Amino acid sequence: EFARSMSTALDSSKLKITKTTSPKAKLPNEQLVFGKSFTDHMLTIEWTAESGWGTPEIKPYGNFSLDPSSCVFHYAFELFEGLKAYKDKKGEIRMFRPDKNMERMNKSAARICLPTFESEELIKLIGELLKVDQGFIPDTRGYSLYLRPTLIGTTAGLGVSSPDRALLFVIASPVGPYYKTGFKAVKLEATDYATRAWPGGVGDNKLGANYAPCIKPQLEAASRGYQQNLWLFGPEKNVTEVGTMNFFAVFKDASGKKELVTAPLDGTILEGVTRDSILQLARERLDPAEWTISERYCTINEISSKSKSGELVEAFGAGTAAVVSPIKEIGYRDSTIDVPLLPGEQFGPLTKQVADWIAEIQYGVVESEWSRVV
Ligand code: PMP
């Protein structure tokens, strides 16, 4: 602890920039595939237990050279973030709530004994990367630059212990709208034979180790014709998340009162920035005479019975990639739970409303402190 407190803090003013001598050709918007092409540069910062954070560097995107015994390869000392940068109408670069991602990244780092850092310094450094690679940020609505801050342990040696070397890097990928032709409501399969996260576990941290085990249930859902799986938890079968998104449902009772429901932050869900944004906007902007906004447990049986009684009026996933993803059907054991959509549409009214609210902030159409100009 003493050694760490004496070590050098992350300092954006030390940034060293080396520009590429072989710039890549930029892909036309319609050829962008999520996370497949990257900008010309990346940000890297090394850390050691003896001296703390080293010189931040922006340099040409390229391979790393790591010892095969590096702890990241053996014991999953890895965590990451996902956030987006946008170009507004005036050509200004904006980031959506980067402070929330930095807070979550530091929480993930602390949990697996990787070094924490000064959030505002990393935000400034990411801002510099965005300026260097600004030609890669699409300026069309719906398009953005996906940022992937990552932190790995690089200590060489097979002993399982707290890493004394680490590498923080940020890469960036230009991306298009999640649904190229507007919303496309998805079919989910409820997974009750595998558990993504549990109280006291690490599912509320963005550790790479949480993601690899989720692919198999997703493939199984896909083999039965579902686009994603719906994660349930515990003997009560609480609905927790949709693939890698937070889950929201809208209920409407006989008197016309509506409830927006999402799972509480009890360690069994990732604390999504989109989730938090939706809750805050809903509390600010929806009429409290008509709406209750609830962070509470909701079981798959409640969803099923409210679907049958007509009280389930909408359901959607929420995350950085798609913002919101409307749900039209949930397969659970031998039954099918139907979720209504607006007639002739691929979404319900609140799903659309929430997507618009957030996009207007992200693209700077509506001024908000959530949208930070670089
Ligand atoms: N849950 C999981 C498991 C996720 O990986 C993500 C994506 N980070 C989310 C929810 C949504 O989080 P956010 O809104 O911060 O993208």
mmCIF file of C-alpha atoms and ligand atoms in Angstrom:
data_model
loop_
_atom_site.group_PDB
_atom_site.id
_atom_site.type_symbol
_atom_site.label_atom_id
_atom_site.label_comp_id
_atom_site.label_asym_id
_atom_site.label_seq_id
_atom_site.Cartn_x
_atom_site.Cartn_y
_atom_site.Cartn_z
ATOM 1 C CA GLU A 1 0.000 0.000 0.000
ATOM 2 C CA PHE A 2 2.782 2.410 0.964
ATOM 3 C CA ALA A 3 4.733 1.615 -2.215
ATOM 4 C CA ARG A 4 1.599 2.180 -4.293
ATOM 5 C CA SER A 5 0.746 5.476 -2.690
ATOM 6 C CA MET A 6 4.293 6.739 -3.413
ATOM 7 C CA SER A 7 4.111 5.698 -7.052
ATOM 8 C CA THR A 8 3.482 8.027 -9.967
ATOM 9 C CA ALA A 9 -0.084 8.977 -10.776
ATOM 10 C CA LEU A 10 -1.458 8.792 -14.297
ATOM 11 C CA ASP A 11 -0.543 12.130 -15.901
ATOM 12 C CA SER A 12 -2.014 13.134 -19.256
ATOM 13 C CA SER A 13 0.439 16.044 -19.636
ATOM 14 C CA LYS A 14 3.260 13.544 -20.231
ATOM 15 C CA LEU A 15 1.592 12.232 -23.397
ATOM 16 C CA LYS A 16 3.937 11.327 -26.268
ATOM 17 C CA ILE A 17 2.423 11.116 -29.745
ATOM 18 C CA THR A 18 3.941 9.159 -32.648
ATOM 19 C CA LYS A 19 1.833 9.345 -35.775
ATOM 20 C CA THR A 20 1.499 6.578 -38.306
ATOM 21 C CA THR A 21 3.401 6.846 -41.568
ATOM 22 C CA SER A 22 0.962 4.496 -43.296
ATOM 23 C CA PRO A 23 -2.600 5.749 -42.735
ATOM 24 C CA LYS A 24 -5.351 3.216 -43.459
ATOM 25 C CA ALA A 25 -8.024 3.763 -46.075
ATOM 26 C CA LYS A 26 -11.306 4.629 -44.365
ATOM 27 C CA LEU A 27 -14.188 2.249 -45.000
ATOM 28 C CA PRO A 28 -17.455 3.645 -46.324
ATOM 29 C CA ASN A 29 -20.118 3.743 -43.583
ATOM 30 C CA GLU A 30 -22.166 0.889 -45.014
ATOM 31 C CA GLN A 31 -19.165 -1.475 -44.835
ATOM 32 C CA LEU A 32 -18.562 -0.966 -41.108
ATOM 33 C CA VAL A 33 -18.871 -4.151 -39.062
ATOM 34 C CA PHE A 34 -18.883 -3.830 -35.254
ATOM 35 C CA GLY A 35 -15.373 -4.106 -33.846
ATOM 36 C CA LYS A 36 -13.746 -5.362 -37.054
ATOM 37 C CA SER A 37 -11.828 -2.325 -38.258
ATOM 38 C CA PHE A 38 -9.785 0.012 -36.102
ATOM 39 C CA THR A 39 -8.407 3.520 -36.317
ATOM 40 C CA ASP A 40 -4.778 4.328 -37.175
ATOM 41 C CA HIS A 41 -3.657 4.812 -33.574
ATOM 42 C CA MET A 42 -3.971 3.395 -30.084
ATOM 43 C CA LEU A 43 -3.251 4.713 -26.608
ATOM 44 C CA THR A 44 -0.950 2.698 -24.334
ATOM 45 C CA ILE A 45 0.261 3.281 -20.769
ATOM 46 C CA GLU A 46 2.463 0.882 -18.844
ATOM 47 C CA TRP A 47 2.326 0.510 -15.087
ATOM 48 C CA THR A 48 4.761 -1.082 -12.661
ATOM 49 C CA ALA A 49 4.410 -1.562 -8.918
ATOM 50 C CA GLU A 50 7.779 0.182 -8.334
ATOM 51 C CA SER A 51 7.140 3.335 -10.323
ATOM 52 C CA GLY A 52 3.415 3.598 -10.985
ATOM 53 C CA TRP A 53 1.997 4.871 -14.242
ATOM 54 C CA GLY A 54 4.491 5.489 -17.035
ATOM 55 C CA THR A 55 4.421 7.757 -20.066
ATOM 56 C CA PRO A 56 1.103 7.671 -21.946
ATOM 57 C CA GLU A 57 1.694 7.107 -25.635
ATOM 58 C CA ILE A 58 -0.439 7.470 -28.720
ATOM 59 C CA LYS A 59 1.177 5.401 -31.436
ATOM 60 C CA PRO A 60 0.322 3.482 -34.595
ATOM 61 C CA TYR A 61 -2.203 0.660 -34.004
ATOM 62 C CA GLY A 62 -0.247 -2.583 -33.889
ATOM 63 C CA ASN A 63 0.649 -5.860 -32.223
ATOM 64 C CA PHE A 64 1.959 -6.212 -28.689
ATOM 65 C CA SER A 65 4.900 -8.393 -27.766
ATOM 66 C CA LEU A 66 4.248 -10.222 -24.467
ATOM 67 C CA ASP A 67 5.985 -13.010 -22.612
ATOM 68 C CA PRO A 68 3.940 -16.236 -22.989
ATOM 69 C CA SER A 69 3.917 -16.592 -19.195
ATOM 70 C CA SER A 70 2.218 -13.174 -18.754
ATOM 71 C CA CYS A 71 -0.488 -13.460 -16.123
ATOM 72 C CA VAL A 72 -3.204 -12.166 -18.470
ATOM 73 C CA PHE A 73 -2.909 -15.391 -20.518
ATOM 74 C CA HIS A 74 -3.180 -17.759 -17.552
ATOM 75 C CA TYR A 75 -5.266 -16.211 -14.819
ATOM 76 C CA ALA A 76 -7.429 -13.737 -16.729
ATOM 77 C CA PHE A 77 -6.046 -10.525 -15.288
ATOM 78 C CA GLU A 78 -8.094 -8.536 -17.792
ATOM 79 C CA LEU A 79 -10.896 -6.012 -17.712
ATOM 80 C CA PHE A 80 -12.367 -3.664 -20.267
ATOM 81 C CA GLU A 81 -14.865 -0.921 -20.974
ATOM 82 C CA GLY A 82 -17.080 0.022 -23.887
ATOM 83 C CA LEU A 83 -18.193 3.564 -24.665
ATOM 84 C CA LYS A 84 -18.752 5.660 -27.737
ATOM 85 C CA ALA A 85 -17.627 8.957 -29.239
ATOM 86 C CA TYR A 86 -19.879 10.880 -31.610
ATOM 87 C CA LYS A 87 -19.494 13.748 -34.068
ATOM 88 C CA ASP A 88 -22.213 16.368 -33.793
ATOM 89 C CA LYS A 89 -23.623 18.617 -36.546
ATOM 90 C CA LYS A 90 -20.907 21.208 -35.923
ATOM 91 C CA GLY A 91 -18.191 18.558 -36.289
ATOM 92 C CA GLU A 92 -17.425 18.584 -32.575
ATOM 93 C CA ILE A 93 -16.400 15.316 -30.921
ATOM 94 C CA ARG A 94 -18.462 14.162 -27.958
ATOM 95 C CA MET A 95 -18.206 11.311 -25.475
ATOM 96 C CA PHE A 96 -21.267 9.986 -23.630
ATOM 97 C CA ARG A 97 -20.830 9.835 -19.831
ATOM 98 C CA PRO A 98 -17.166 8.733 -19.919
ATOM 99 C CA ASP A 99 -16.876 9.350 -16.163
ATOM 100 C CA LYS A 100 -19.292 6.444 -15.556
ATOM 101 C CA ASN A 101 -17.153 4.078 -17.617
ATOM 102 C CA MET A 102 -13.984 5.211 -15.836
ATOM 103 C CA GLU A 103 -15.637 4.672 -12.462
ATOM 104 C CA ARG A 104 -16.668 1.147 -13.478
ATOM 105 C CA MET A 105 -13.208 0.448 -14.940
ATOM 106 C CA ASN A 106 -11.556 1.435 -11.665
ATOM 107 C CA LYS A 107 -13.984 -0.767 -9.772
ATOM 108 C CA SER A 108 -13.148 -3.726 -12.031
ATOM 109 C CA ALA A 109 -9.411 -3.021 -11.655
ATOM 110 C CA ALA A 110 -9.589 -2.888 -7.869
ATOM 111 C CA ARG A 111 -11.450 -6.213 -7.784
ATOM 112 C CA ILE A 112 -8.686 -8.126 -9.594
ATOM 113 C CA CYS A 113 -5.661 -6.339 -8.095
ATOM 114 C CA LEU A 114 -4.835 -4.334 -11.196
ATOM 115 C CA PRO A 115 -3.859 -0.691 -10.697
ATOM 116 C CA THR A 116 -6.487 2.019 -10.431
ATOM 117 C CA PHE A 117 -5.985 5.397 -12.067
ATOM 118 C CA GLU A 118 -7.186 8.988 -12.148
ATOM 119 C CA SER A 119 -10.382 8.865 -14.214
ATOM 120 C CA GLU A 120 -10.166 12.436 -15.518
ATOM 121 C CA GLU A 121 -6.616 11.871 -16.758
ATOM 122 C CA LEU A 122 -7.669 8.847 -18.810
ATOM 123 C CA ILE A 123 -10.650 10.805 -20.185
ATOM 124 C CA LYS A 124 -8.234 13.549 -21.331
ATOM 125 C CA LEU A 125 -5.941 10.986 -22.949
ATOM 126 C CA ILE A 126 -8.858 9.335 -24.747
ATOM 127 C CA GLY A 127 -9.816 12.831 -25.915
ATOM 128 C CA GLU A 128 -6.308 13.200 -27.440
ATOM 129 C CA LEU A 129 -6.673 9.832 -29.195
ATOM 130 C CA LEU A 130 -10.023 11.023 -30.572
ATOM 131 C CA LYS A 131 -8.421 14.192 -31.935
ATOM 132 C CA VAL A 132 -5.593 12.251 -33.608
ATOM 133 C CA ASP A 133 -8.051 9.766 -35.156
ATOM 134 C CA GLN A 134 -10.961 12.161 -35.696
ATOM 135 C CA GLY A 135 -11.114 11.325 -39.390
ATOM 136 C CA PHE A 136 -12.411 7.895 -38.360
ATOM 137 C CA ILE A 137 -15.388 9.204 -36.379
ATOM 138 C CA PRO A 138 -18.410 8.961 -38.671
ATOM 139 C CA ASP A 139 -20.535 12.119 -38.712
ATOM 140 C CA THR A 140 -23.794 10.428 -39.694
ATOM 141 C CA ARG A 141 -26.554 9.958 -37.103
ATOM 142 C CA GLY A 142 -26.559 6.370 -35.885
ATOM 143 C CA TYR A 143 -22.818 5.999 -36.479
ATOM 144 C CA SER A 144 -20.097 6.465 -33.892
ATOM 145 C CA LEU A 145 -16.616 5.459 -32.779
ATOM 146 C CA TYR A 146 -16.663 2.593 -30.286
ATOM 147 C CA LEU A 147 -13.891 2.922 -27.688
ATOM 148 C CA ARG A 148 -12.425 -0.082 -25.944
ATOM 149 C CA PRO A 149 -10.282 0.827 -22.912
ATOM 150 C CA THR A 150 -8.600 -2.351 -21.655
ATOM 151 C CA LEU A 151 -6.313 -3.187 -18.736
ATOM 152 C CA ILE A 152 -4.216 -6.358 -18.540
ATOM 153 C CA GLY A 153 -1.708 -7.813 -16.084
ATOM 154 C CA THR A 154 1.637 -8.399 -17.826
ATOM 155 C CA THR A 155 3.754 -9.886 -15.037
ATOM 156 C CA ALA A 156 5.770 -12.772 -16.509
ATOM 157 C CA GLY A 157 5.695 -15.981 -14.454
ATOM 158 C CA LEU A 158 3.192 -18.637 -13.484
ATOM 159 C CA GLY A 159 2.871 -17.833 -9.790
ATOM 160 C CA VAL A 160 -0.680 -16.691 -9.008
ATOM 161 C CA SER A 161 -0.322 -13.350 -7.306
ATOM 162 C CA SER A 162 -1.046 -9.661 -7.552
ATOM 163 C CA PRO A 163 0.435 -8.397 -10.864
ATOM 164 C CA ASP A 164 3.383 -6.026 -10.528
ATOM 165 C CA ARG A 165 3.211 -4.977 -14.169
ATOM 166 C CA ALA A 166 0.201 -3.910 -16.194
ATOM 167 C CA LEU A 167 -0.702 -2.389 -19.533
ATOM 168 C CA LEU A 168 -3.636 -0.062 -20.096
ATOM 169 C CA PHE A 169 -4.577 0.458 -23.733
ATOM 170 C CA VAL A 170 -7.403 2.013 -25.699
ATOM 171 C CA ILE A 171 -8.352 0.997 -29.223
ATOM 172 C CA ALA A 172 -11.173 2.473 -31.306
ATOM 173 C CA SER A 173 -13.488 1.043 -33.948
ATOM 174 C CA PRO A 174 -15.860 3.012 -36.189
ATOM 175 C CA VAL A 175 -19.326 1.445 -35.948
ATOM 176 C CA GLY A 176 -22.718 1.742 -37.574
ATOM 177 C CA PRO A 177 -26.186 1.517 -36.069
ATOM 178 C CA TYR A 178 -26.831 -1.793 -34.350
ATOM 179 C CA TYR A 179 -29.856 -2.331 -36.557
ATOM 180 C CA LYS A 180 -29.036 -1.085 -40.041
ATOM 181 C CA THR A 181 -32.667 -0.890 -41.162
ATOM 182 C CA GLY A 182 -34.121 0.558 -37.959
ATOM 183 C CA PHE A 183 -35.123 -1.463 -34.919
ATOM 184 C CA LYS A 184 -35.491 -5.191 -35.253
ATOM 185 C CA ALA A 185 -37.274 -6.782 -32.294
ATOM 186 C CA VAL A 186 -35.530 -9.932 -31.020
ATOM 187 C CA LYS A 187 -36.589 -13.336 -29.758
ATOM 188 C CA LEU A 188 -34.914 -14.462 -26.531
ATOM 189 C CA GLU A 189 -34.526 -17.850 -24.938
ATOM 190 C CA ALA A 190 -34.626 -17.807 -21.140
ATOM 191 C CA THR A 191 -31.566 -19.660 -19.811
ATOM 192 C CA ASP A 192 -32.197 -21.444 -16.532
ATOM 193 C CA TYR A 193 -29.494 -24.118 -16.737
ATOM 194 C CA ALA A 194 -26.524 -21.700 -16.456
ATOM 195 C CA THR A 195 -25.911 -18.657 -14.246
ATOM 196 C CA ARG A 196 -24.072 -15.550 -15.470
ATOM 197 C CA ALA A 197 -23.541 -13.867 -12.104
ATOM 198 C CA TRP A 198 -24.329 -14.420 -8.442
ATOM 199 C CA PRO A 199 -24.240 -12.427 -5.204
ATOM 200 C CA GLY A 200 -20.669 -12.111 -3.969
ATOM 201 C CA GLY A 201 -19.365 -13.017 -7.439
ATOM 202 C CA VAL A 202 -17.817 -10.730 -10.048
ATOM 203 C CA GLY A 203 -20.601 -10.434 -12.640
ATOM 204 C CA ASP A 204 -21.036 -6.787 -11.698
ATOM 205 C CA ASN A 205 -17.496 -6.082 -12.925
ATOM 206 C CA LYS A 206 -16.485 -5.849 -16.568
ATOM 207 C CA LEU A 207 -13.917 -8.647 -16.459
ATOM 208 C CA GLY A 208 -13.112 -10.531 -19.649
ATOM 209 C CA ALA A 209 -13.459 -13.731 -17.593
ATOM 210 C CA ASN A 210 -17.212 -13.064 -17.287
ATOM 211 C CA TYR A 211 -17.784 -13.138 -21.032
ATOM 212 C CA ALA A 212 -16.245 -16.349 -22.428
ATOM 213 C CA PRO A 213 -18.621 -18.615 -20.429
ATOM 214 C CA CYS A 214 -21.660 -16.771 -21.849
ATOM 215 C CA ILE A 215 -21.153 -17.814 -25.451
ATOM 216 C CA LYS A 216 -22.279 -21.432 -25.067
ATOM 217 C CA PRO A 217 -25.775 -20.597 -23.721
ATOM 218 C CA GLN A 218 -26.029 -17.989 -26.467
ATOM 219 C CA LEU A 219 -25.135 -20.562 -29.152
ATOM 220 C CA GLU A 220 -27.658 -22.975 -27.702
ATOM 221 C CA ALA A 221 -30.337 -20.291 -27.846
ATOM 222 C CA ALA A 222 -29.302 -19.542 -31.437
ATOM 223 C CA SER A 223 -29.543 -23.229 -32.390
ATOM 224 C CA ARG A 224 -33.223 -23.075 -31.417
ATOM 225 C CA GLY A 225 -33.848 -19.921 -33.425
ATOM 226 C CA TYR A 226 -33.385 -17.224 -30.764
ATOM 227 C CA GLN A 227 -31.172 -14.144 -31.301
ATOM 228 C CA GLN A 228 -30.080 -13.896 -27.666
ATOM 229 C CA ASN A 229 -30.506 -15.519 -24.292
ATOM 230 C CA LEU A 230 -32.229 -14.102 -21.241
ATOM 231 C CA TRP A 231 -30.350 -14.670 -17.990
ATOM 232 C CA LEU A 232 -32.366 -15.856 -14.972
ATOM 233 C CA PHE A 233 -31.095 -16.063 -11.429
ATOM 234 C CA GLY A 234 -31.866 -18.234 -8.439
ATOM 235 C CA PRO A 235 -34.685 -20.575 -7.523
ATOM 236 C CA GLU A 236 -37.156 -17.693 -8.015
ATOM 237 C CA LYS A 237 -35.813 -17.260 -11.583
ATOM 238 C CA ASN A 238 -35.420 -13.521 -11.448
ATOM 239 C CA VAL A 239 -34.837 -11.954 -14.836
ATOM 240 C CA THR A 240 -31.405 -10.318 -14.712
ATOM 241 C CA GLU A 241 -29.951 -9.487 -18.144
ATOM 242 C CA VAL A 242 -30.412 -9.981 -21.892
ATOM 243 C CA GLY A 243 -27.179 -11.363 -23.367
ATOM 244 C CA THR A 244 -24.837 -8.440 -22.664
ATOM 245 C CA MET A 245 -27.544 -5.868 -22.028
ATOM 246 C CA ASN A 246 -29.611 -4.853 -19.024
ATOM 247 C CA PHE A 247 -33.292 -5.835 -19.071
ATOM 248 C CA PHE A 248 -36.329 -3.551 -18.862
ATOM 249 C CA ALA A 249 -40.043 -4.389 -18.896
ATOM 250 C CA VAL A 250 -43.084 -2.123 -18.998
ATOM 251 C CA PHE A 251 -46.274 -3.233 -17.228
ATOM 252 C CA LYS A 252 -49.675 -1.581 -17.363
ATOM 253 C CA ASP A 253 -52.407 -2.460 -14.875
ATOM 254 C CA ALA A 254 -56.177 -2.363 -15.344
ATOM 255 C CA SER A 255 -56.364 1.226 -14.060
ATOM 256 C CA GLY A 256 -53.871 2.342 -16.741
ATOM 257 C CA LYS A 257 -50.968 2.866 -14.334
ATOM 258 C CA LYS A 258 -47.619 1.913 -15.843
ATOM 259 C CA GLU A 259 -44.457 0.573 -14.317
ATOM 260 C CA LEU A 260 -40.957 0.566 -15.813
ATOM 261 C CA VAL A 261 -39.068 -2.296 -14.177
ATOM 262 C CA THR A 262 -35.420 -3.295 -14.190
ATOM 263 C CA ALA A 263 -33.321 -5.531 -11.925
ATOM 264 C CA PRO A 264 -31.721 -3.917 -8.846
ATOM 265 C CA LEU A 265 -27.940 -3.514 -8.423
ATOM 266 C CA ASP A 266 -27.333 -6.475 -6.111
ATOM 267 C CA GLY A 267 -24.187 -7.861 -7.723
ATOM 268 C CA THR A 268 -26.008 -10.097 -10.216
ATOM 269 C CA ILE A 269 -26.063 -7.559 -13.065
ATOM 270 C CA LEU A 270 -23.528 -5.289 -14.704
ATOM 271 C CA GLU A 271 -24.144 -1.682 -13.672
ATOM 272 C CA GLY A 272 -24.920 -0.462 -17.175
ATOM 273 C CA VAL A 273 -24.401 3.185 -18.062
ATOM 274 C CA THR A 274 -27.379 2.950 -20.424
ATOM 275 C CA ARG A 275 -29.490 1.427 -17.629
ATOM 276 C CA ASP A 276 -28.572 4.262 -15.297
ATOM 277 C CA SER A 277 -29.286 6.857 -17.996
ATOM 278 C CA ILE A 278 -32.701 5.362 -18.794
ATOM 279 C CA LEU A 279 -33.683 5.286 -15.115
ATOM 280 C CA GLN A 280 -32.631 8.913 -14.590
ATOM 281 C CA LEU A 281 -34.388 10.162 -17.725
ATOM 282 C CA ALA A 282 -37.533 8.177 -16.934
ATOM 283 C CA ARG A 283 -37.643 9.605 -13.398
ATOM 284 C CA GLU A 284 -37.142 13.142 -14.732
ATOM 285 C CA ARG A 285 -39.362 13.049 -17.764
ATOM 286 C CA LEU A 286 -42.201 10.550 -17.321
ATOM 287 C CA ASP A 287 -45.375 11.734 -15.593
ATOM 288 C CA PRO A 288 -45.309 10.377 -12.011
ATOM 289 C CA ALA A 289 -49.116 10.314 -11.968
ATOM 290 C CA GLU A 290 -48.941 7.673 -14.669
ATOM 291 C CA TRP A 291 -45.587 5.942 -14.063
ATOM 292 C CA THR A 292 -43.706 4.089 -11.354
ATOM 293 C CA ILE A 293 -40.006 3.532 -12.008
ATOM 294 C CA SER A 294 -38.859 0.397 -10.187
ATOM 295 C CA GLU A 295 -35.512 -1.231 -9.557
ATOM 296 C CA ARG A 296 -36.877 -4.503 -8.258
ATOM 297 C CA TYR A 297 -36.811 -8.249 -8.759
ATOM 298 C CA CYS A 298 -39.092 -9.553 -11.451
ATOM 299 C CA THR A 299 -39.391 -13.275 -12.075
ATOM 300 C CA ILE A 300 -39.902 -15.001 -15.392
ATOM 301 C CA ASN A 301 -43.246 -16.213 -14.005
ATOM 302 C CA GLU A 302 -44.367 -12.630 -13.407
ATOM 303 C CA ILE A 303 -43.417 -11.749 -17.007
ATOM 304 C CA SER A 304 -45.253 -14.822 -18.247
ATOM 305 C CA SER A 305 -48.448 -14.226 -16.260
ATOM 306 C CA LYS A 306 -48.467 -10.501 -17.118
ATOM 307 C CA SER A 307 -48.068 -11.400 -20.779
ATOM 308 C CA LYS A 308 -51.115 -13.674 -20.540
ATOM 309 C CA SER A 309 -53.210 -11.061 -18.712
ATOM 310 C CA GLY A 310 -52.242 -8.313 -21.155
ATOM 311 C CA GLU A 311 -50.345 -6.328 -18.498
ATOM 312 C CA LEU A 312 -46.946 -6.792 -20.161
ATOM 313 C CA VAL A 313 -46.815 -3.989 -22.712
ATOM 314 C CA GLU A 314 -43.098 -3.704 -23.629
ATOM 315 C CA ALA A 315 -39.714 -5.265 -22.970
ATOM 316 C CA PHE A 316 -36.263 -4.248 -24.148
ATOM 317 C CA GLY A 317 -32.543 -4.697 -23.583
ATOM 318 C CA ALA A 318 -30.322 -1.660 -22.928
ATOM 319 C CA GLY A 319 -26.603 -1.214 -23.555
ATOM 320 C CA THR A 320 -23.999 0.951 -25.258
ATOM 321 C CA ALA A 321 -23.931 -1.019 -28.518
ATOM 322 C CA ALA A 322 -27.629 -0.834 -29.439
ATOM 323 C CA VAL A 323 -28.837 1.707 -26.836
ATOM 324 C CA VAL A 324 -32.140 -0.214 -26.736
ATOM 325 C CA SER A 325 -33.076 -3.503 -28.320
ATOM 326 C CA PRO A 326 -36.803 -4.300 -28.418
ATOM 327 C CA ILE A 327 -37.928 -7.809 -27.428
ATOM 328 C CA LYS A 328 -40.884 -9.504 -29.136
ATOM 329 C CA GLU A 329 -40.834 -12.998 -27.695
ATOM 330 C CA ILE A 330 -39.276 -15.018 -24.878
ATOM 331 C CA GLY A 331 -39.031 -18.779 -25.076
ATOM 332 C CA TYR A 332 -39.116 -20.335 -21.604
ATOM 333 C CA ARG A 333 -39.041 -24.115 -21.231
ATOM 334 C CA ASP A 334 -41.940 -25.295 -23.404
ATOM 335 C CA SER A 335 -43.823 -22.023 -23.452
ATOM 336 C CA THR A 336 -43.667 -18.836 -25.462
ATOM 337 C CA ILE A 337 -44.091 -15.456 -23.801
ATOM 338 C CA ASP A 338 -45.319 -12.861 -26.263
ATOM 339 C CA VAL A 339 -44.343 -9.228 -25.914
ATOM 340 C CA PRO A 340 -46.484 -6.740 -27.828
ATOM 341 C CA LEU A 341 -45.047 -4.214 -30.305
ATOM 342 C CA LEU A 342 -46.789 -1.171 -31.773
ATOM 343 C CA PRO A 343 -48.943 -2.266 -34.749
ATOM 344 C CA GLY A 344 -46.748 -2.651 -37.830
ATOM 345 C CA GLU A 345 -43.631 -1.588 -35.873
ATOM 346 C CA GLN A 346 -40.607 -3.294 -34.312
ATOM 347 C CA PHE A 347 -40.789 -1.456 -30.988
ATOM 348 C CA GLY A 348 -43.096 -0.269 -28.238
ATOM 349 C CA PRO A 349 -43.690 3.430 -27.471
ATOM 350 C CA LEU A 350 -41.404 3.779 -24.443
ATOM 351 C CA THR A 351 -38.611 1.798 -26.131
ATOM 352 C CA LYS A 352 -38.646 4.310 -28.988
ATOM 353 C CA GLN A 353 -38.946 7.302 -26.661
ATOM 354 C CA VAL A 354 -35.949 6.236 -24.593
ATOM 355 C CA ALA A 355 -33.834 5.574 -27.714
ATOM 356 C CA ASP A 356 -34.634 9.072 -29.001
ATOM 357 C CA TRP A 357 -33.904 10.775 -25.669
ATOM 358 C CA ILE A 358 -30.482 9.181 -25.449
ATOM 359 C CA ALA A 359 -29.515 9.682 -29.113
ATOM 360 C CA GLU A 360 -30.416 13.389 -28.891
ATOM 361 C CA ILE A 361 -27.983 13.763 -26.008
ATOM 362 C CA GLN A 362 -25.270 11.620 -27.605
ATOM 363 C CA TYR A 363 -25.304 13.610 -30.854
ATOM 364 C CA GLY A 364 -25.499 16.948 -29.056
ATOM 365 C CA VAL A 365 -28.973 17.820 -30.399
ATOM 366 C CA VAL A 366 -30.085 18.352 -26.807
ATOM 367 C CA GLU A 367 -27.441 19.892 -24.526
ATOM 368 C CA SER A 368 -26.626 17.790 -21.462
ATOM 369 C CA GLU A 369 -23.711 17.457 -19.091
ATOM 370 C CA TRP A 370 -23.766 13.740 -20.040
ATOM 371 C CA SER A 371 -22.369 14.619 -23.462
ATOM 372 C CA ARG A 372 -18.796 15.843 -23.081
ATOM 373 C CA VAL A 373 -17.255 17.851 -25.885
ATOM 374 C CA VAL A 374 -13.597 16.852 -26.430
HETATM 375 N N1 PMP B 1 -24.705 -6.100 -19.085
HETATM 376 C C1 PMP B 1 -23.580 -6.662 -19.546
HETATM 377 C C2 PMP B 1 -23.240 -8.045 -19.112
HETATM 378 C C3 PMP B 1 -22.743 -5.953 -20.434
HETATM 379 O O1 PMP B 1 -21.621 -6.494 -20.904
HETATM 380 C C4 PMP B 1 -23.119 -4.643 -20.831
HETATM 381 C C5 PMP B 1 -22.269 -3.877 -21.810
HETATM 382 N N2 PMP B 1 -21.242 -3.188 -21.151
HETATM 383 C C6 PMP B 1 -24.296 -4.093 -20.305
HETATM 384 C C7 PMP B 1 -25.070 -4.847 -19.435
HETATM 385 C C8 PMP B 1 -24.730 -2.709 -20.654
HETATM 386 O O2 PMP B 1 -23.855 -1.764 -20.088
HETATM 387 P P1 PMP B 1 -23.643 -0.339 -20.740
HETATM 388 O O3 PMP B 1 -24.973 0.312 -20.802
HETATM 389 O O4 PMP B 1 -22.707 0.347 -19.816
HETATM 390 O O5 PMP B 1 -23.073 -0.564 -22.091
#
